[in-house]
């Protein structure tokens, strides 16, 4: 299931559309392996579009432009459809063994996979195709795969970068990092070609049907050939790099498991095997998160815009928002976190003279600062869109990007917010700040727990200079995470106070308070040092706030039980993610060895196939000799590639 799985990364491109110019001009390269057969595609569109699908399930995740049928009506002058993805995927599946494992990725795989099997195996009438259909020609025009040919082991996940923009539950369920037997597959490799192809979007959209296909076919072939000639070396280097990472992940996992009692470790392993994807999330109760608040605010904005578009009276009074204010504010908070990271990096001697790798780190730091400047420029441009009242205001610019004010509603006084028309944004920022504060509190509790566990393990188990240095580095990293969450909470608390958010019981900010240094500490150490006797007033508030471990009025035994439960949860997640990371890198190591072997075999097969090229008998002898010579030349080229790939494979096999 690991070595021979069919892993296919799928993506769509919204830039390479074509203006409607008919199909009278046919491509000289025909379909060339990149294009769906026009006749079959048109038949499918006609049959499938006869009646809309009904009674289908719906996946509730974020609203992404991909998969949105309304985009077709918005681009009336373009040839845009919503079925190309199904047709492209189905054509690959139909040519493979139905007993083979299929693990595919798509940016909206969470909702695309829900009805995929139904769409490709059923007609518009909802009837299954004939299970005995022997070929595509014997299937109805609107059916792409016979039911017996659909894989029994089939999944569509979300690529590793795109999945982070989905909801929390969707991240846990569709993240490749939590999916067994996929290695370190990211599913984002298909994105790299768009950087090349998008340069040609403006010229190709005005071409005729055939001309455009010929040009794009040449570009695809050139891209594939360049990639093909470097693939053996890339896999060779990736194999040894993956092996080194695997060893480091194995060492990290063993270090964690050495701190766990054998009986508890066996229990954790058994528990992990019996649970599903939900085990990768924390089990403790949490307050409202910024992500959940953002989803709610964006949905409210969409409903308001829809209402305004349908109501002529309201439309004249207040036009729909041109930009999501909630998303703008959430991105600004991410920008604040980035400013903090780069600002604290300076004082951490990140680019200290004489340190190992100082020149490389200095270059990385300068690159990060340039990226921050660009993001701030984009932020200030978007600011006047979501807050038109600031367009005429002179907003100061700092010389150092880490000190640049972002001019959010909390940056202004009450009278200024009223003058500049920031009331709506201020309400949205207040809610997002509350969610962000709870996020930082949760992260702070987890980081304090991890730091405490690392310190205990260091005192109890670590011996020798190397292990001591490694343990101290782990404690230091955990300490930096504590400082990051502490600063993040205080930043959000300051904004909450400036926006006059109520924090009493029943009010939006209930459970949030100023964060003092005495509040930040390991809960168990607090009890030992302070001799806690059951008075909830003595307990640091972060441990009994919303999502905390100990309830109000807890007795000493209840608090002790909360400590144990909380520490076990932190340790469980730390161990689980370390084990999962180790497993993915181990799988990647195995996959790369198999891939190196397949590259060599593929080149040999290509060489044999080209040499066996036979020209049609109805051509003249000169043309036939030319075709034979071309086949021999291509065969020799693939022979050389096979020899080079075999050298890399031999080095891997000696390892």
XYZ file of C-alpha atoms in Angstrom:
655
model
C 0.000 0.000 0.000
C 2.995 2.328 0.433
C 5.292 1.502 -2.485
C 2.676 0.894 -5.155
C 0.018 3.452 -4.238
C -1.161 5.790 -6.980
C -0.429 9.302 -5.675
C -1.786 12.002 -7.935
C -1.658 15.742 -7.209
C -4.474 17.632 -8.922
C -4.886 21.372 -9.378
C -6.752 23.894 -11.482
C -5.462 27.157 -12.946
C -7.690 30.225 -13.004
C -5.195 32.237 -15.074
C -4.869 30.045 -18.167
C -8.436 30.482 -19.360
C -9.213 31.115 -23.040
C -11.530 33.611 -24.656
C -14.310 32.015 -26.664
C -13.169 31.779 -30.284
C -14.721 28.508 -31.386
C -12.999 25.225 -32.227
C -12.644 25.445 -36.003
C -8.843 25.531 -35.693
C -7.674 22.088 -34.543
C -4.269 21.517 -32.845
C -1.483 19.985 -34.970
C -0.276 18.040 -31.924
C -3.748 16.538 -31.425
C -4.306 15.830 -27.707
C -0.632 14.985 -27.042
C -1.397 13.368 -23.681
C -2.335 16.669 -22.036
C -5.834 17.281 -23.322
C -9.178 15.560 -23.034
C -10.604 14.250 -26.296
C -12.898 17.018 -27.579
C -15.650 14.716 -28.821
C -15.804 12.672 -25.629
C -15.629 15.829 -23.503
C -18.429 17.575 -25.405
C -20.621 14.449 -25.134
C -20.011 14.355 -21.384
C -20.843 18.064 -20.956
C -24.035 17.718 -22.974
C -25.241 14.647 -21.081
C -24.150 15.704 -17.596
C -25.455 19.223 -18.002
C -28.923 18.076 -18.999
C -30.120 18.258 -15.395
C -28.335 19.498 -12.259
C -27.256 16.963 -9.657
C -29.624 16.767 -6.716
C -29.630 15.319 -3.235
C -25.850 15.395 -2.904
C -24.008 15.729 0.369
C -22.238 18.945 1.215
C -18.933 19.450 2.998
C -18.955 22.471 5.305
C -15.508 24.006 5.169
C -14.306 27.463 4.120
C -15.726 29.090 0.979
C -13.034 28.650 -1.669
C -13.281 29.944 -5.232
C -12.278 26.509 -6.530
C -15.366 24.388 -7.047
C -17.701 27.392 -7.014
C -20.161 26.981 -9.932
C -21.003 30.698 -9.858
C -17.572 31.443 -11.325
C -18.743 30.070 -14.692
C -21.548 32.618 -14.938
C -19.212 35.411 -13.849
C -16.890 34.758 -16.801
C -19.355 34.731 -19.668
C -16.653 35.439 -22.261
C -14.431 32.550 -21.162
C -14.527 28.827 -21.774
C -14.872 27.845 -18.102
C -16.510 24.640 -16.864
C -16.691 22.812 -13.569
C -16.182 19.238 -14.759
C -12.654 19.170 -16.139
C -11.297 17.937 -12.816
C -13.634 14.945 -12.690
C -12.807 14.076 -16.292
C -9.028 14.335 -15.792
C -9.006 12.283 -12.588
C -11.370 9.677 -13.968
C -9.243 9.134 -17.074
C -6.275 8.200 -14.867
C -8.268 5.990 -12.496
C -9.838 4.070 -15.394
C -6.428 2.943 -16.657
C -5.252 1.555 -13.304
C -5.983 -1.545 -11.263
C -9.140 -1.059 -9.152
C -7.437 -2.980 -6.331
C -4.571 -0.487 -6.253
C -4.516 2.099 -3.473
C -5.314 5.662 -4.605
C -4.316 8.687 -2.515
C -4.948 11.915 -4.425
C -4.716 15.563 -3.384
C -6.699 18.608 -4.399
C -6.939 22.074 -2.810
C -10.608 21.482 -1.966
C -10.350 17.711 -1.638
C -12.420 17.877 1.552
C -15.581 18.758 -0.370
C -14.596 17.403 -3.795
C -14.257 13.843 -2.488
C -17.736 13.759 -0.938
C -19.621 13.184 -4.214
C -16.740 12.224 -6.523
C -17.537 8.517 -6.807
C -21.217 9.229 -7.404
C -20.474 11.778 -10.138
C -18.169 9.543 -12.156
C -20.066 6.248 -11.805
C -23.709 7.396 -12.048
C -25.704 8.972 -14.829
C -27.760 12.128 -14.386
C -30.721 9.847 -13.665
C -28.884 8.581 -10.586
C -28.591 5.065 -12.018
C -25.374 3.078 -11.707
C -23.661 2.235 -14.972
C -23.583 -1.343 -16.188
C -21.039 -3.137 -13.989
C -20.218 -5.422 -16.895
C -19.315 -2.565 -19.262
C -16.087 -3.647 -20.924
C -14.858 -0.288 -22.217
C -15.440 3.437 -22.132
C -17.350 3.232 -25.411
C -19.942 0.926 -23.851
C -20.661 3.319 -20.963
C -23.297 6.084 -21.076
C -21.947 9.421 -22.268
C -22.281 10.983 -18.827
C -20.545 8.135 -16.962
C -16.741 8.102 -16.781
C -15.989 4.917 -14.826
C -17.825 1.639 -14.486
C -18.665 0.856 -10.836
C -16.526 -2.292 -10.862
C -13.535 -0.255 -12.056
C -13.715 2.325 -9.273
C -10.919 1.739 -6.706
C -11.934 0.095 -3.451
C -9.199 2.003 -1.591
C -9.640 5.628 -2.623
C -9.013 8.931 -0.789
C -8.724 12.586 -1.757
C -6.752 14.678 0.753
C -5.778 18.355 0.858
C -2.186 19.439 0.019
C 0.010 20.294 2.997
C 0.205 24.051 2.384
C -3.427 24.583 1.397
C -4.809 22.507 4.272
C -3.703 25.160 6.770
C -6.371 27.471 5.365
C -9.163 25.004 6.132
C -11.175 24.566 9.327
C -9.649 22.873 12.370
C -11.531 19.577 11.936
C -10.725 19.550 8.228
C -7.008 20.028 8.993
C -7.029 17.017 11.301
C -8.956 14.799 8.882
C -7.299 15.717 5.570
C -3.718 16.590 6.524
C -1.163 14.367 4.775
C 1.095 14.633 7.835
C -1.518 12.649 9.777
C -2.229 10.170 6.965
C -0.379 6.804 7.187
C 1.622 5.403 4.258
C 2.134 8.591 2.239
C 5.666 9.518 3.312
C 6.368 13.228 3.205
C 4.196 13.706 0.143
C 3.061 17.336 0.136
C 0.705 17.308 -2.841
C 1.927 20.768 -3.835
C 4.341 19.716 -6.591
C 1.781 20.438 -9.306
C 1.812 24.111 -8.231
C 5.384 24.636 -9.443
C 4.492 24.475 -13.124
C 2.099 27.418 -12.841
C 5.025 29.747 -12.136
C 6.211 28.925 -15.667
C 2.843 28.686 -17.402
C 1.299 31.861 -15.976
C 3.828 33.961 -17.902
C 1.943 32.956 -21.027
C -1.601 33.583 -19.794
C -2.140 36.840 -21.689
C -0.790 35.681 -25.045
C -2.515 32.287 -25.053
C -5.977 33.506 -24.017
C -6.324 35.366 -27.325
C -5.178 32.415 -29.467
C -7.475 30.129 -31.352
C -8.358 26.697 -29.964
C -5.710 24.723 -31.874
C -2.962 27.343 -31.691
C -3.300 27.638 -27.911
C -3.147 23.883 -27.399
C -0.038 23.560 -29.573
C 1.769 26.342 -27.688
C 0.846 24.990 -24.244
C 1.773 21.465 -25.341
C 5.259 22.675 -26.313
C 5.613 24.422 -22.951
C 4.451 21.332 -21.033
C 6.853 19.093 -22.942
C 9.775 21.457 -22.360
C 9.001 21.672 -18.641
C 8.685 17.889 -18.326
C 11.917 17.220 -20.207
C 13.921 19.632 -18.055
C 12.495 18.019 -14.940
C 13.041 14.493 -16.291
C 16.759 14.963 -16.921
C 17.343 16.039 -13.299
C 15.017 13.585 -11.573
C 17.525 10.821 -10.799
C 19.933 13.238 -9.135
C 17.099 14.938 -7.229
C 15.828 11.632 -5.827
C 19.389 10.574 -4.928
C 19.966 13.765 -2.918
C 16.482 13.642 -1.383
C 17.053 10.030 -0.270
C 20.107 10.843 1.843
C 18.571 14.044 3.163
C 15.451 12.114 4.212
C 17.605 9.493 5.926
C 19.341 12.131 8.048
C 16.028 13.693 9.049
C 14.633 10.247 9.840
C 17.561 9.547 12.194
C 17.038 12.870 13.984
C 13.282 12.227 14.317
C 13.979 8.725 15.633
C 16.355 10.167 18.251
C 13.781 12.791 19.289
C 11.098 10.126 19.673
C 13.364 7.883 21.768
C 14.270 10.854 23.962
C 10.569 11.479 24.621
C 9.749 7.794 25.178
C 12.605 7.449 27.685
C 10.715 9.871 29.948
C 7.529 7.787 29.875
C 6.863 4.769 32.040
C 6.690 1.569 29.920
C 3.146 0.795 31.057
C 1.958 4.311 30.179
C 3.740 4.147 26.819
C 2.008 0.866 25.944
C -1.329 2.424 26.901
C -0.660 5.470 24.701
C 0.256 3.269 21.734
C -2.874 1.150 22.119
C -5.011 4.280 22.470
C -3.472 5.793 19.330
C -4.220 2.671 17.263
C -7.869 2.659 18.320
C -8.526 6.348 17.603
C -8.941 8.285 14.379
C -7.725 11.638 13.111
C -9.300 13.510 16.056
C -6.472 12.290 18.315
C -4.074 14.827 16.751
C -6.000 17.696 18.359
C -5.967 18.634 22.035
C -8.752 17.064 24.083
C -9.055 19.965 26.537
C -11.876 22.481 26.296
C -10.854 25.726 24.616
C -12.257 29.216 24.406
C -13.311 30.779 21.086
C -10.416 30.646 18.627
C -9.501 33.346 16.129
C -10.117 30.888 13.277
C -13.677 30.134 14.416
C -14.422 33.838 14.930
C -13.033 34.644 11.466
C -15.288 32.049 9.812
C -18.326 33.487 11.595
C -17.447 37.095 10.686
C -16.771 36.252 7.018
C -20.080 34.423 6.755
C -21.836 37.443 8.253
C -20.119 39.736 5.717
C -21.162 37.504 2.829
C -24.779 37.471 4.022
C -24.786 41.256 4.391
C -23.332 41.745 0.910
C -25.898 39.367 -0.568
C -28.684 41.223 1.233
C -27.419 44.559 -0.066
C -27.216 43.296 -3.635
C -30.828 42.092 -3.439
C -32.171 45.246 -1.750
C -32.158 48.311 -3.981
C -32.897 50.676 -1.113
C -30.043 49.470 1.061
C -27.669 49.344 -1.902
C -27.969 53.078 -2.428
C -27.349 53.701 1.256
C -24.332 51.445 1.746
C -22.624 49.481 -1.074
C -21.271 45.961 -0.494
C -17.805 45.780 1.034
C -15.074 45.506 -1.658
C -12.770 43.681 0.751
C -13.300 41.419 3.764
C -12.585 43.507 6.832
C -12.435 40.417 9.067
C -9.846 38.736 6.845
C -7.848 41.964 6.660
C -7.751 42.211 10.473
C -6.818 38.543 10.883
C -3.955 38.940 8.398
C -2.829 42.039 10.310
C -2.617 39.992 13.520
C -0.431 37.471 11.694
C 1.705 40.408 10.623
C 2.021 41.503 14.262
C 3.274 38.029 15.178
C 5.829 38.170 12.368
C 7.035 41.577 13.537
C 7.520 40.163 17.034
C 9.461 37.139 15.778
C 11.875 39.258 13.753
C 12.164 41.865 16.497
C 13.113 39.280 19.132
C 15.431 37.493 16.726
C 17.739 40.542 16.763
C 18.314 40.321 20.515
C 18.796 36.558 20.411
C 22.163 37.034 18.680
C 20.720 35.415 15.592
C 23.350 37.051 13.416
C 26.126 37.331 16.009
C 29.579 37.814 14.513
C 31.830 34.787 14.702
C 29.046 32.270 15.313
C 28.797 29.205 13.105
C 26.725 29.930 9.994
C 26.428 33.646 10.814
C 26.695 34.743 7.149
C 23.947 32.377 6.042
C 21.670 33.423 8.921
C 22.341 37.083 8.180
C 21.265 36.578 4.564
C 18.137 34.731 5.723
C 17.359 37.523 8.181
C 17.665 40.209 5.501
C 15.411 38.184 3.208
C 12.831 37.904 5.983
C 12.993 41.662 6.617
C 12.439 42.383 2.912
C 9.439 40.052 2.900
C 8.070 41.854 5.969
C 8.423 45.233 4.210
C 6.463 43.915 1.227
C 3.718 42.555 3.450
C 3.470 45.866 5.310
C 3.160 47.723 1.999
C 0.336 45.379 0.971
C -1.284 45.854 4.378
C -1.266 49.647 4.130
C -2.694 49.491 0.593
C -5.548 47.267 1.803
C -6.088 49.495 4.844
C -7.535 52.382 2.819
C -9.845 49.921 1.033
C -11.435 48.523 4.201
C -11.232 51.921 5.951
C -11.821 54.608 3.278
C -11.898 57.284 5.987
C -8.117 56.885 6.413
C -7.397 57.619 2.740
C -6.885 61.330 3.388
C -4.909 60.804 6.615
C -1.118 60.941 6.597
C -0.005 57.679 8.184
C 3.599 57.649 9.360
C 6.100 55.063 8.144
C 8.831 53.657 10.373
C 12.323 53.076 9.018
C 12.476 49.626 10.609
C 9.600 47.328 9.495
C 9.469 45.535 12.863
C 8.451 48.873 14.461
C 5.887 49.886 11.836
C 2.421 50.671 13.303
C -0.332 48.776 11.486
C -3.052 51.374 12.218
C -5.795 49.011 13.290
C -8.897 50.445 15.041
C -7.287 49.765 18.444
C -4.439 52.110 17.405
C -6.833 55.104 17.488
C -8.829 56.776 20.253
C -12.616 56.676 20.530
C -13.112 60.045 18.847
C -10.720 59.195 16.004
C -12.479 55.877 15.362
C -15.760 57.736 15.076
C -14.254 60.419 12.810
C -12.639 57.901 10.439
C -15.658 55.583 10.361
C -13.902 52.629 12.003
C -16.820 51.487 14.160
C -17.553 48.313 12.171
C -13.877 47.339 11.971
C -13.480 48.010 15.697
C -16.279 45.550 16.486
C -14.672 42.914 14.269
C -11.215 43.512 15.738
C -12.581 43.161 19.277
C -14.006 39.724 18.522
C -10.866 38.572 16.710
C -8.681 39.848 19.569
C -10.693 37.804 22.056
C -10.245 34.668 19.935
C -6.539 35.368 19.472
C -6.089 35.924 23.222
C -7.638 32.517 23.936
C -5.368 30.951 21.290
C -2.292 32.392 23.015
C -3.546 31.309 26.456
C -4.004 27.745 25.235
C -0.573 27.786 23.594
C 0.944 29.272 26.755
C -0.485 26.515 28.962
C 0.777 23.820 26.585
C 4.211 25.449 26.304
C 4.514 25.804 30.096
C 3.588 22.146 30.459
C 6.142 21.047 27.894
C 8.869 23.195 29.476
C 8.073 21.745 32.889
C 8.201 18.187 31.576
C 11.502 18.825 29.807
C 13.023 20.279 32.975
C 11.868 17.281 35.012
C 13.294 14.872 32.449
C 16.576 16.792 32.344
C 16.995 16.569 36.111
C 15.949 12.914 36.324
C 17.423 11.210 33.268
C 19.980 13.308 31.371
C 23.634 12.416 31.878
C 26.693 13.300 29.807
C 27.705 16.500 28.055
C 26.065 15.798 24.682
C 22.699 14.795 26.151
C 22.796 17.677 28.624
C 23.439 20.188 25.823
C 20.615 18.710 23.743
C 18.217 18.761 26.715
C 19.114 22.374 27.512
C 18.464 23.341 23.884
C 15.009 21.706 24.078
C 14.212 23.603 27.280
C 15.400 26.858 25.682
C 13.196 26.329 22.618
C 10.184 25.631 24.841
C 11.015 28.787 26.820
C 10.982 30.878 23.640
C 7.546 29.514 22.766
C 6.369 30.567 26.243
C 7.716 34.097 25.667
C 6.071 34.278 22.239
C 2.631 33.336 23.579
C 3.074 35.629 26.570
C 3.835 38.598 24.304
C 0.996 37.641 21.958
C -1.552 37.505 24.772
C -0.444 40.850 26.193
C -0.608 42.446 22.748
C -4.198 41.271 22.318
C -5.131 42.222 25.889
C -3.916 45.793 25.307
C -6.087 46.013 22.174
C -9.089 44.554 24.038
C -8.741 47.239 26.722
C -8.449 50.038 24.140
C -11.595 48.766 22.410
C -13.460 48.735 25.768
C -14.444 45.066 25.639
C -16.274 43.908 28.763
C -14.598 41.099 30.720
C -17.201 40.542 33.437
C -19.302 37.370 33.585
C -21.675 37.232 30.615
C -19.614 39.688 28.550
C -17.534 38.805 25.429
C -14.145 39.023 27.148
C -15.113 36.986 30.208
C -12.237 34.843 31.475
C -9.510 37.190 30.229
C -7.332 39.252 32.591
C -3.998 41.090 32.632
C -1.154 38.587 32.455
C 1.405 39.112 35.245
C 4.746 37.390 35.656
C 3.473 35.579 38.770
C 0.721 34.034 36.649
C 3.230 32.406 34.313
C 4.677 29.287 35.799
C 4.412 25.556 35.982
C 1.242 24.651 37.881
C 2.837 21.833 39.854
C 5.791 24.031 40.868
C 3.331 26.718 42.003
C 1.604 24.251 44.316
C 4.893 23.022 45.750
C 6.300 26.518 46.270
C 3.094 28.145 47.566
C 1.719 25.153 49.506
C -1.678 25.476 47.809
C -4.495 24.564 50.224
C -7.563 24.597 47.976
C -8.279 28.325 47.855
C -9.032 29.129 44.178
C -7.963 32.742 44.737
C -4.384 31.526 45.226
C -4.244 29.627 41.949
C -2.876 31.539 38.907
C -5.922 32.495 36.823
C -4.599 31.066 33.579
C -5.168 27.565 34.965
C -8.871 28.024 35.673
C -9.841 30.376 32.844
C -11.875 29.160 29.847
C -10.034 26.084 28.570
C -7.861 25.873 31.677
C -7.124 22.758 33.707
C -8.405 23.430 37.219
C -11.967 24.652 37.924
C -12.870 27.407 40.370
C -12.989 26.205 43.965
C -10.942 23.092 43.237
C -9.539 21.142 46.163
C -5.886 20.157 46.421
C -6.635 16.620 45.208
C -8.728 17.949 42.302
C -5.959 20.320 41.262
C -3.415 17.520 41.506
C -5.631 15.379 39.288
C -5.955 18.278 36.850
C -2.165 18.595 36.783
C -1.761 14.924 35.955
C -4.480 14.990 33.284
C -3.102 18.164 31.726
C 0.500 16.930 31.741
C -0.544 13.605 30.247
C -2.416 15.397 27.453
C 0.598 17.609 26.692
C 2.886 14.614 26.779
C 0.473 12.534 24.666
C 0.363 15.176 21.932
C 4.141 15.685 22.073
C 4.748 11.945 21.762
C 2.030 11.427 19.119
C 3.287 14.176 16.820
C 6.897 13.033 17.279
C 5.921 9.454 16.393
C 3.866 10.586 13.399
C 6.721 12.742 12.119
C 9.155 9.833 12.517
C 6.788 7.485 10.671
C 6.310 9.893 7.734
C 10.076 10.317 7.294
C 10.625 6.563 7.504
C 8.002 6.072 4.788
C 9.606 8.828 2.712
C 12.954 7.040 2.955
C 11.363 3.821 1.623
C 9.439 5.643 -1.112
C 12.528 7.444 -2.428
C 14.414 4.129 -2.748
C 11.500 2.699 -4.760
C 11.261 5.883 -6.813
C 14.964 5.712 -7.691
C 14.466 2.156 -8.956
C 11.376 3.129 -10.959
C 13.230 6.001 -12.633
C 15.885 3.619 -13.954
C 13.281 1.112 -15.145
C 11.194 3.862 -16.766
C 14.159 5.190 -18.733
C 15.019 1.686 -19.951
C 11.427 1.087 -20.993
C 11.356 4.430 -22.847
C 14.590 3.553 -24.665
C 13.210 0.165 -25.742
C 9.905 1.697 -26.846
C 11.556 4.370 -28.993
C 13.863 1.854 -30.675
C 10.844 -0.309 -31.498
C 9.133 2.595 -33.268
C 7.748 1.377 -36.598
C 6.733 3.900 -39.279
C 3.510 3.402 -41.278
C 4.006 1.334 -44.460
C 2.186 3.842 -46.675
C 4.967 6.458 -46.246
C 7.827 6.853 -48.699
C 11.160 5.207 -47.860
C 12.910 8.511 -47.037
C 10.277 9.455 -44.457
C 10.355 5.939 -43.015
C 14.137 6.120 -42.556
C 13.730 9.506 -40.878
C 11.219 8.125 -38.395
C 13.472 5.144 -37.649
C 16.482 7.447 -37.148
C 14.469 9.662 -34.807
C 13.408 6.607 -32.768
C 17.027 5.429 -32.496
C 18.159 8.895 -31.410
C 15.498 9.089 -28.701
C 16.378 5.564 -27.597
C 20.037 6.548 -27.200
C 19.064 9.621 -25.158
C 17.028 7.515 -22.732
C 19.839 4.940 -22.568
C 22.153 7.669 -21.287
C 19.554 8.816 -18.781
C 19.115 5.191 -17.634
C 22.881 4.783 -17.122
C 23.052 7.961 -15.051
C 20.005 6.908 -13.009
C 21.548 3.482 -12.427
C 24.692 5.101 -10.983
C 22.576 7.034 -8.480
C 20.596 3.878 -7.654
C 23.826 1.923 -7.042
C 24.993 4.570 -4.554
C 21.663 4.363 -2.743
C 21.812 0.550 -2.630
C 25.286 0.654 -1.065
C 23.907 2.778 1.758
